[in-house]
Amino acid sequence: MDIYTVVQQLVEKAAAVHLIEDADKIYARNQVLSLLHLEEYKEVIHEESDQDIPTLLEEIVHFAVQKGLIENFFDDREIFASKVMNVFIARPSTVNEQFYQKYYESPVKATQYFYELSKNSNYIQMKQIRKNIEYKVATQYGDLDITINLSKPEKDPKSIAKAKAVKKGNYPSCLLCVENEGYAGRIGHPARSNHRMIRVPLLGEVWYLQYSPYVYYNEHCIVLAEEHRDMKINRDTFERLLLFVEKFPHYFLGSNADLPIVGGSILSHDHYQGGEYEFAMAKAEIDWTFKMDAFPEVESFVLKWPMSVIRLRSKAINQLVSASSRILEVWRTYCDKTVEIVAETNGIPHNTITPIARKRGEYFEIDLVLRNNRTNEQHPLGIFHPHAEVHHIKKENIGLIEVMGLAVLPARLKNELVEVEKFLLNKPNQIESYHLPWANQLKKKYDHFTNENVSDIVRKEVGKVFLQVLEHAGVFKRNEQGMTAFKKFLQKVSLVKD
């Protein structure tokens, strides 16, 4: 297929998914031709293409490489692809105007519009995301989601070497800053020419709604502060989360904790994550019910969940905010050495909360997951962090998404688990040594492995390891000692059992 046909088919596809109107086609085509340094256009016979936008875009990028317009490096290709797709997207002011026009019809229509725009513009890279391995594993706490993350393309050695050789810039300050909107990108900083954000007023500030380029679940969004400032869990956090779900009642919104180890990957920029998805934790059973005497309009529960979760429910946002703030205030300084909980070491804080808000009918809910990031000699990466025996599956921090029951597992497992399966089938294999203790346990646990059942067994057992990960991260363990300690804490925050 010649380049003119590819360009024209990309233009037609963009019109078909409503990125542009028919009146924009010639303009858009000329903009793409300009990026390709093509001064003429050869008319082509219009043929309906079965190729999607990402595939057509790859062909255009390949042409640019072949013609020497860009170098064949990962970052250069991504930057060029982003510039091409920017041709087909309206300016931020227009996108925001269209979003709020649809919002007045319904919040669902508004987010659907923006989500489709983000996918069709290749900002959300659905072609890459489809490479992820995803499945569910049944447990006593509900169905946990397992994802082996294969969506983020691995950079080639030349790209990595080039990135190391280039002086790092400080604009934008981080990957979440508002200055990323429309930023072309550079070596070591992702391309964002085709990036758009929705302005959302929250508690006297403008916050920005965008989607994750590599979504882990339906409409996986990020809501970020305009100011580049550190993550902080406080009263304002609870209020913003609840105000957001009041505006978008079909979404949940939560925040990573604000301390290392128990927090997310970017603690330098205040932000939240949400979307239209119901995680296992949202559907968790109530373990026991409490009353908060100071907040009579708030229903209070402890969830049956491997981590330590308090759920508050009320029709009144201000009551939920005050009750959540009370729990956070007490938890920040709470100690119970019988269960390894120490609030600080030499002035360095250890206790914080991962909060998640949602709306169910007339009621608002906020889940408060108690976190502690203390380390010791036995657990140098964290006492309430995945322990060494599960590092062969999950060693990384347990952030907001994992807390709710979705495992984001490293890409290495795609091939490593195949070797585990071969080992279980007594076939020649290259199993990693760190999987051997687990694999030998599986051999003892199961009577017989076959070509037909081995994959299902390994998948199920990976899910059980992830459950162990969540149990390790729970500050009050689900045993008699842990539950007694949990109730002791709840008494401290003036909770009285029914």
Coordinates of C-alpha atoms in Angstrom, one line a residue:
M1 CA 0.0 0.0 0.0
D2 CA 1.5 3.4 -1.0
I3 CA 1.7 6.2 1.6
Y4 CA -1.0 8.3 0.0
T5 CA -3.5 5.5 0.4
V6 CA -2.4 5.0 4.0
V7 CA -2.9 8.7 4.7
Q8 CA -6.3 8.9 3.1
Q9 CA -7.4 5.8 5.0
L10 CA -6.3 7.3 8.3
V11 CA -8.3 10.4 7.4
E12 CA -11.4 8.3 6.6
K13 CA -11.0 6.3 9.8
A14 CA -10.7 9.5 11.8
A15 CA -13.9 10.8 10.3
A16 CA -15.7 7.5 10.9
V17 CA -15.0 7.6 14.7
H18 CA -15.9 11.3 14.8
L19 CA -12.5 12.7 15.5
I20 CA -13.1 15.1 12.6
E21 CA -16.0 16.1 10.4
D22 CA -16.2 15.6 6.6
A23 CA -15.4 19.3 6.2
D24 CA -12.0 18.7 8.0
K25 CA -10.8 15.9 5.7
I26 CA -8.7 17.9 3.2
Y27 CA -7.2 20.1 6.0
A28 CA -6.3 17.0 8.1
R29 CA -4.8 15.2 5.1
N30 CA -2.6 18.3 4.2
Q31 CA -1.4 18.5 7.8
V32 CA -0.3 14.8 7.8
L33 CA 1.4 15.3 4.3
S34 CA 3.3 18.3 5.8
L35 CA 4.6 16.1 8.7
L36 CA 5.7 13.6 6.1
H37 CA 7.4 16.3 4.0
L38 CA 5.2 15.5 1.1
E39 CA 4.4 18.5 -1.1
E40 CA 1.9 16.8 -3.3
Y41 CA -0.9 14.4 -3.0
K42 CA -1.7 11.7 -5.5
E43 CA -5.4 10.8 -5.7
V44 CA -6.2 7.3 -4.6
I45 CA -9.2 5.1 -5.2
H46 CA -11.1 5.1 -2.0
E47 CA -11.3 1.6 -0.5
E48 CA -12.8 0.7 2.8
S49 CA -9.9 -0.4 5.0
D50 CA -10.1 -3.2 7.6
Q51 CA -7.0 -1.7 9.4
D52 CA -7.6 0.2 12.6
I53 CA -6.1 3.6 13.4
P54 CA -3.1 2.3 15.4
T55 CA -2.1 0.0 12.5
L56 CA -2.4 2.8 9.9
L57 CA -0.4 5.0 12.2
E58 CA 2.3 2.4 12.5
E59 CA 2.6 2.4 8.7
I60 CA 2.9 6.2 8.5
V61 CA 5.6 6.1 11.3
H62 CA 7.4 3.4 9.4
F63 CA 7.4 5.6 6.2
A64 CA 8.9 8.5 8.2
V65 CA 11.7 6.2 9.4
Q66 CA 12.4 4.9 5.9
K67 CA 12.5 8.4 4.5
G68 CA 14.9 9.5 7.3
L69 CA 12.5 12.0 8.7
I70 CA 12.9 10.5 12.2
E71 CA 15.4 8.1 13.7
N72 CA 14.3 4.5 14.4
F73 CA 14.2 5.0 18.1
F74 CA 11.3 4.2 20.4
D75 CA 10.9 7.8 21.6
D76 CA 11.2 9.3 18.1
R77 CA 8.6 7.0 16.7
E78 CA 6.2 7.8 19.6
I79 CA 6.7 11.5 19.3
F80 CA 6.0 11.4 15.6
A81 CA 2.9 9.2 16.0
S82 CA 1.6 11.6 18.6
K83 CA 2.1 14.6 16.3
V84 CA 0.2 12.8 13.5
M85 CA -2.8 12.0 15.7
N86 CA -2.8 15.6 17.1
V87 CA -3.9 16.7 13.6
F88 CA -7.2 15.0 14.2
I89 CA -8.0 16.3 17.7
A90 CA -9.6 19.6 18.6
R91 CA -7.9 22.1 20.9
P92 CA -8.4 21.6 24.7
S93 CA -11.0 24.4 24.9
T94 CA -13.1 22.8 22.3
V95 CA -12.8 19.3 23.9
N96 CA -13.8 20.8 27.2
E97 CA -16.7 22.6 25.7
Q98 CA -18.0 19.4 24.1
F99 CA -17.5 17.5 27.3
Y100 CA -19.6 19.8 29.3
Q101 CA -22.3 20.1 26.7
K102 CA -22.7 16.3 27.0
Y103 CA -22.3 16.5 30.8
Y104 CA -25.5 18.6 30.9
E105 CA -27.3 15.7 29.3
S106 CA -25.6 13.2 31.7
P107 CA -22.2 12.7 33.3
V108 CA -22.2 9.2 31.7
K109 CA -22.4 10.7 28.2
A110 CA -19.6 13.2 29.0
T111 CA -17.1 10.6 30.1
Q112 CA -18.1 8.2 27.3
Y113 CA -17.3 11.0 24.8
F114 CA -14.0 11.7 26.4
Y115 CA -13.0 8.1 26.8
E116 CA -13.8 7.3 23.1
L117 CA -11.8 10.4 22.1
S118 CA -8.8 9.3 24.1
K119 CA -9.0 5.8 22.6
N120 CA -9.6 6.9 19.0
S121 CA -6.8 9.4 19.1
N122 CA -4.4 6.6 20.2
Y123 CA -3.7 8.4 23.5
I124 CA -5.1 5.4 25.2
Q125 CA -3.1 2.7 23.4
M126 CA -5.7 0.0 23.1
K127 CA -3.6 -2.1 20.7
Q128 CA -0.9 -2.4 23.3
I129 CA -3.4 -2.9 26.1
R130 CA -4.9 -5.9 24.4
K131 CA -1.6 -7.7 24.9
N132 CA -2.1 -7.8 28.6
I133 CA -3.0 -11.2 30.1
E134 CA -6.1 -10.8 32.2
Y135 CA -8.3 -13.2 34.2
K136 CA -10.1 -13.7 37.5
V137 CA -9.4 -16.0 40.4
A138 CA -12.2 -17.0 42.9
T139 CA -11.2 -16.5 46.6
Q140 CA -13.1 -16.4 49.9
Y141 CA -13.1 -12.6 49.4
G142 CA -14.6 -12.6 46.0
D143 CA -13.0 -12.7 42.5
L144 CA -9.6 -11.1 42.4
D145 CA -8.5 -9.6 39.0
I146 CA -5.1 -10.7 37.7
T147 CA -3.2 -8.7 35.1
I148 CA 0.2 -9.5 33.7
N149 CA 1.1 -6.1 32.3
L150 CA 2.4 -6.4 28.8
S151 CA 1.0 -3.1 27.5
K152 CA 3.9 -0.7 28.0
P153 CA 6.3 -1.3 25.1
E154 CA 9.8 -2.2 26.0
K155 CA 12.4 0.2 24.8
D156 CA 15.2 -1.2 22.7
P157 CA 18.8 -1.0 23.9
K158 CA 19.7 1.9 21.5
S159 CA 16.8 4.0 22.8
I160 CA 17.9 3.3 26.4
A161 CA 21.5 4.3 25.6
K162 CA 20.3 7.5 23.8
A163 CA 18.1 8.4 26.8
K164 CA 21.1 8.1 29.2
A165 CA 23.2 10.3 26.9
V166 CA 20.7 13.1 26.7
K167 CA 20.6 15.7 29.5
K168 CA 17.4 15.4 31.4
G169 CA 15.0 18.3 31.2
N170 CA 12.8 19.6 34.0
Y171 CA 9.8 20.6 31.9
P172 CA 7.2 19.3 32.5
S173 CA 8.2 18.7 36.1
C174 CA 6.7 15.2 36.1
L175 CA 4.5 12.8 34.0
L176 CA 1.3 14.1 35.7
C177 CA 1.8 17.9 35.3
V178 CA -0.8 19.8 33.4
E179 CA 2.1 21.0 31.1
N180 CA 2.0 17.6 29.5
E181 CA -1.1 18.5 27.6
G182 CA 0.0 18.9 24.0
Y183 CA 3.7 18.5 24.9
A184 CA 5.6 16.9 22.0
G185 CA 7.8 14.8 24.2
R186 CA 11.6 14.2 24.1
I187 CA 14.0 11.5 24.7
G188 CA 13.1 10.1 28.1
H189 CA 9.8 11.9 28.4
P190 CA 6.7 10.5 26.7
A191 CA 5.0 12.1 23.7
R192 CA 1.8 14.0 24.6
S193 CA 0.8 16.0 21.5
N194 CA -2.5 14.1 21.3
H195 CA -3.1 14.5 25.1
R196 CA -6.2 16.4 26.3
M197 CA -7.5 17.1 29.8
I198 CA -10.9 18.0 31.2
R199 CA -11.0 20.9 33.7
V200 CA -13.0 19.9 36.9
P201 CA -13.5 22.4 39.7
L202 CA -13.0 20.7 43.1
L203 CA -13.0 22.5 46.5
G204 CA -12.0 25.9 45.1
E205 CA -9.3 24.6 42.7
V206 CA -9.2 23.4 39.1
W207 CA -8.3 19.8 38.9
Y208 CA -7.7 17.9 35.6
L209 CA -9.4 14.7 34.4
Q210 CA -7.5 12.4 32.0
Y211 CA -7.3 8.7 31.2
S212 CA -4.4 6.5 31.8
P213 CA -2.6 5.7 28.5
Y214 CA -2.4 2.1 29.6
V215 CA -5.7 1.5 31.3
Y216 CA -6.0 -1.4 33.7
Y217 CA -9.8 -1.4 33.8
N218 CA -12.8 0.3 32.2
E219 CA -12.4 4.1 31.9
H220 CA -9.3 4.1 34.2
C221 CA -9.0 7.8 34.8
I222 CA -6.5 10.1 36.6
V223 CA -7.6 13.3 38.4
L224 CA -4.6 15.5 39.1
A225 CA -3.9 18.8 40.8
E226 CA -3.0 21.9 38.7
E227 CA -0.1 22.7 41.1
H228 CA 2.9 20.3 41.1
R229 CA 2.8 19.4 44.8
D230 CA 3.4 16.3 46.8
M231 CA 0.7 13.7 47.5
K232 CA -1.1 14.4 50.8
I233 CA -3.9 12.5 52.5
N234 CA -5.9 15.0 54.7
R235 CA -9.4 16.3 55.2
D236 CA -9.3 18.1 51.8
T237 CA -8.5 14.7 50.1
F238 CA -11.7 13.1 51.5
E239 CA -13.8 16.1 50.5
R240 CA -12.4 16.2 46.9
L241 CA -13.0 12.5 46.4
L242 CA -16.6 12.8 47.5
L243 CA -17.3 15.9 45.6
F244 CA -15.9 14.2 42.5
V245 CA -18.2 11.2 42.8
E246 CA -21.1 13.6 43.4
K247 CA -20.3 15.1 40.0
F248 CA -19.7 11.7 38.4
P249 CA -21.8 9.2 40.4
H250 CA -21.0 6.4 37.9
Y251 CA -17.3 6.6 38.8
F252 CA -15.3 5.7 41.9
L253 CA -12.3 7.8 42.9
G254 CA -9.5 6.9 45.2
S255 CA -6.0 8.1 46.2
N256 CA -2.8 6.2 46.7
A257 CA -1.3 6.6 50.2
D258 CA 1.1 9.5 50.6
L259 CA 4.1 7.6 52.0
P260 CA 6.8 5.5 50.2
I261 CA 6.4 1.7 50.0
V262 CA 2.6 1.9 50.6
G263 CA 2.1 4.7 48.1
G264 CA 2.0 4.7 44.3
S265 CA 4.8 5.3 41.9
I266 CA 4.4 9.1 41.7
L267 CA 4.3 10.7 45.1
S268 CA 5.6 14.1 43.8
H269 CA 2.2 15.1 42.2
D270 CA -1.1 15.1 44.1
H271 CA -3.5 13.0 42.1
Y272 CA -6.2 10.4 42.3
Q273 CA -7.3 7.4 40.2
G274 CA -10.9 6.3 39.4
G275 CA -13.1 4.9 36.7
E276 CA -16.2 2.9 36.0
Y277 CA -15.3 -0.5 37.4
E278 CA -16.4 -2.5 40.5
F279 CA -13.5 -4.1 42.1
A280 CA -13.8 -7.1 44.5
M281 CA -13.2 -4.8 47.5
A282 CA -16.2 -2.7 46.5
K283 CA -18.4 -5.9 46.7
A284 CA -16.8 -7.2 49.9
E285 CA -19.0 -8.5 52.6
I286 CA -19.4 -6.5 55.9
D287 CA -17.5 -8.2 58.7
W288 CA -19.0 -6.2 61.6
T289 CA -20.8 -3.0 62.1
F290 CA -20.0 -0.1 64.5
K291 CA -21.5 3.2 65.5
M292 CA -19.5 6.4 65.7
D293 CA -21.2 8.4 68.5
A294 CA -19.8 11.7 67.3
F295 CA -21.2 11.1 63.8
P296 CA -24.8 9.8 64.1
E297 CA -25.5 10.2 60.4
V298 CA -22.6 7.9 59.4
E299 CA -22.9 4.1 59.2
S300 CA -19.6 2.4 60.0
F301 CA -18.4 -1.0 59.0
V302 CA -15.3 -3.2 58.9
L303 CA -15.0 -5.1 55.6
K304 CA -14.2 -8.8 55.2
W305 CA -11.1 -8.2 53.2
P306 CA -7.5 -9.3 53.5
M307 CA -6.4 -5.7 54.2
S308 CA -7.7 -3.6 57.0
V309 CA -10.6 -1.5 55.6
I310 CA -13.2 0.7 57.4
R311 CA -16.2 1.6 55.3
L312 CA -18.2 4.8 56.1
R313 CA -21.6 5.4 54.5
S314 CA -23.9 8.5 54.7
K315 CA -26.1 10.8 52.6
A316 CA -24.2 13.7 54.1
I317 CA -20.7 14.5 52.5
N318 CA -19.7 16.8 55.4
Q319 CA -20.4 14.0 58.0
L320 CA -18.3 11.5 56.0
V321 CA -15.4 14.0 55.6
S322 CA -15.4 14.7 59.4
A323 CA -15.6 11.0 60.3
S324 CA -12.8 10.1 57.9
S325 CA -10.7 12.9 59.2
R326 CA -11.2 11.7 62.8
I327 CA -10.0 8.2 61.8
L328 CA -7.0 9.6 59.9
E329 CA -6.1 11.8 62.9
V330 CA -6.0 8.9 65.3
W331 CA -4.3 6.5 62.9
R332 CA -1.4 8.9 62.1
T333 CA -0.1 8.6 65.7
Y334 CA -1.5 5.1 66.6
C335 CA 0.9 2.5 68.0
D336 CA 0.4 -1.2 68.9
K337 CA 3.6 -3.0 69.1
T338 CA 1.8 -6.3 69.7
V339 CA 1.0 -6.3 66.0
E340 CA 4.1 -4.4 64.8
I341 CA 2.4 -1.0 64.4
V342 CA 4.6 1.9 65.2
A343 CA 3.5 5.4 64.1
E344 CA 7.0 6.9 63.6
T345 CA 10.7 6.4 63.8
N346 CA 12.9 9.4 64.7
G347 CA 10.1 11.7 63.5
I348 CA 9.6 9.9 60.2
P349 CA 5.8 8.9 59.9
H350 CA 4.7 5.4 59.1
N351 CA 0.9 5.5 59.3
T352 CA -1.4 6.7 56.5
I353 CA -4.6 5.8 54.7
T354 CA -5.6 4.8 51.1
P355 CA -9.1 6.2 50.6
I356 CA -11.7 5.3 48.0
A357 CA -15.0 7.1 47.4
R358 CA -18.1 6.1 45.5
K359 CA -21.8 6.8 45.4
R360 CA -24.6 4.2 45.6
G361 CA -28.0 5.7 45.0
E362 CA -28.6 8.4 47.6
Y363 CA -25.6 7.3 49.7
F364 CA -22.0 8.2 49.6
E365 CA -19.4 5.7 50.7
I366 CA -15.7 6.1 51.5
D367 CA -13.4 3.1 52.2
L368 CA -10.4 3.9 54.4
V369 CA -7.6 1.3 54.1
L370 CA -5.2 1.5 56.9
R371 CA -1.5 1.5 55.8
N372 CA 1.9 1.4 57.6
N373 CA 5.2 1.6 55.8
R374 CA 7.6 0.5 58.6
T375 CA 10.5 -1.8 57.8
N376 CA 12.6 -4.0 60.0
E377 CA 15.6 -6.4 59.6
Q378 CA 13.3 -9.4 58.7
H379 CA 11.3 -7.3 56.2
P380 CA 13.6 -4.6 54.8
L381 CA 11.2 -3.7 52.0
G382 CA 8.3 -3.3 54.4
I383 CA 6.6 -5.2 57.2
F384 CA 3.2 -4.6 55.6
H385 CA 4.5 -5.1 52.1
P386 CA 4.8 -8.3 50.0
H387 CA 7.1 -10.6 52.0
A388 CA 10.1 -12.4 50.4
E389 CA 8.3 -15.7 49.8
V390 CA 5.9 -14.0 47.3
H391 CA 8.5 -11.8 45.5
H392 CA 8.8 -14.3 42.7
I393 CA 5.3 -13.2 41.7
K394 CA 5.0 -9.7 43.1
K395 CA 7.7 -7.5 44.7
E396 CA 6.4 -4.1 43.8
N397 CA 4.5 -1.6 46.0
I398 CA 0.9 -2.3 46.8
G399 CA -0.9 0.8 45.6
L400 CA -4.5 1.8 45.2
I401 CA -5.3 -0.6 42.3
E402 CA -3.9 -3.7 44.1
V403 CA -5.6 -2.6 47.4
M404 CA -9.0 -2.9 45.7
G405 CA -8.2 -6.4 44.3
L406 CA -6.5 -6.0 40.9
A407 CA -3.0 -7.5 40.7
V408 CA -0.7 -5.6 38.3
L409 CA 2.0 -8.2 37.8
P410 CA 5.3 -7.7 35.9
A411 CA 5.7 -8.7 32.3
R412 CA 8.5 -11.2 33.1
L413 CA 5.8 -13.6 34.3
K414 CA 4.5 -14.2 30.8
N415 CA 7.5 -16.3 29.9
E416 CA 8.5 -17.4 33.4
L417 CA 5.1 -19.1 34.1
V418 CA 5.4 -21.1 30.9
E419 CA 8.7 -22.5 32.2
V420 CA 6.9 -23.2 35.5
E421 CA 4.3 -25.2 33.6
K422 CA 7.0 -27.2 31.8
F423 CA 8.6 -28.0 35.2
L424 CA 5.3 -29.2 36.6
L425 CA 4.9 -31.4 33.5
N426 CA 8.4 -32.8 33.9
K427 CA 9.4 -31.4 30.6
P428 CA 12.8 -29.8 29.8
N429 CA 12.6 -26.2 31.1
Q430 CA 14.4 -23.1 32.1
I431 CA 12.5 -22.3 35.3
E432 CA 13.9 -19.4 37.3
S433 CA 15.4 -20.5 40.7
Y434 CA 13.2 -18.1 42.6
H435 CA 10.1 -20.0 41.4
L436 CA 11.4 -23.4 42.4
P437 CA 10.1 -23.5 46.1
W438 CA 6.6 -22.5 44.9
A439 CA 6.7 -24.9 42.0
N440 CA 7.7 -27.8 44.3
Q441 CA 4.9 -26.9 46.6
L442 CA 2.5 -27.2 43.7
K443 CA 3.9 -30.6 42.8
K444 CA 3.1 -31.8 46.3
K445 CA -0.3 -30.1 46.3
Y446 CA -1.7 -31.6 43.0
D447 CA -1.8 -35.3 42.1
H448 CA -1.6 -34.9 38.4
F449 CA -0.6 -32.2 35.9
T450 CA -1.6 -32.5 32.2
N451 CA -1.3 -30.3 29.1
E452 CA -5.0 -29.6 29.5
N453 CA -5.0 -28.5 33.2
V454 CA -1.6 -27.1 34.0
S455 CA -2.2 -23.5 32.7
D456 CA -5.5 -23.2 34.7
I457 CA -3.8 -24.5 37.9
V458 CA -0.8 -22.1 37.6
R459 CA -3.2 -19.2 36.9
K460 CA -5.3 -20.1 40.0
E461 CA -2.2 -20.4 42.1
V462 CA -0.8 -17.1 41.0
G463 CA -4.1 -15.6 42.2
K464 CA -3.6 -17.3 45.6
V465 CA -0.1 -15.7 45.8
F466 CA -1.7 -12.3 45.1
L467 CA -4.1 -13.0 48.0
Q468 CA -1.1 -13.6 50.2
V469 CA 0.4 -10.3 49.0
L470 CA -2.8 -8.5 50.2
E471 CA -2.7 -10.4 53.5
H472 CA 0.9 -9.3 54.0
A473 CA -0.1 -5.7 53.4
G474 CA -2.9 -5.8 56.0
V475 CA -2.0 -4.0 59.2
F476 CA -4.4 -6.0 61.3
K477 CA -4.2 -9.6 60.3
R478 CA -7.4 -11.7 60.0
N479 CA -6.7 -13.8 63.0
E480 CA -7.7 -13.5 66.7
Q481 CA -4.8 -11.4 67.6
G482 CA -5.2 -9.1 64.6
M483 CA -9.0 -8.6 65.0
T484 CA -8.6 -7.9 68.8
A485 CA -6.0 -5.3 67.9
F486 CA -8.3 -3.8 65.2
K487 CA -11.2 -3.5 67.7
K488 CA -8.9 -1.8 70.2
F489 CA -8.0 0.8 67.5
L490 CA -11.7 1.3 66.7
Q491 CA -12.4 2.0 70.3
K492 CA -9.7 4.7 70.2
V493 CA -11.6 6.5 67.4
S494 CA -14.8 6.4 69.5
L495 CA -16.3 3.5 67.7
V496 CA -18.7 1.4 69.8
K497 CA -19.7 -2.0 68.6
D498 CA -23.4 -2.7 68.0

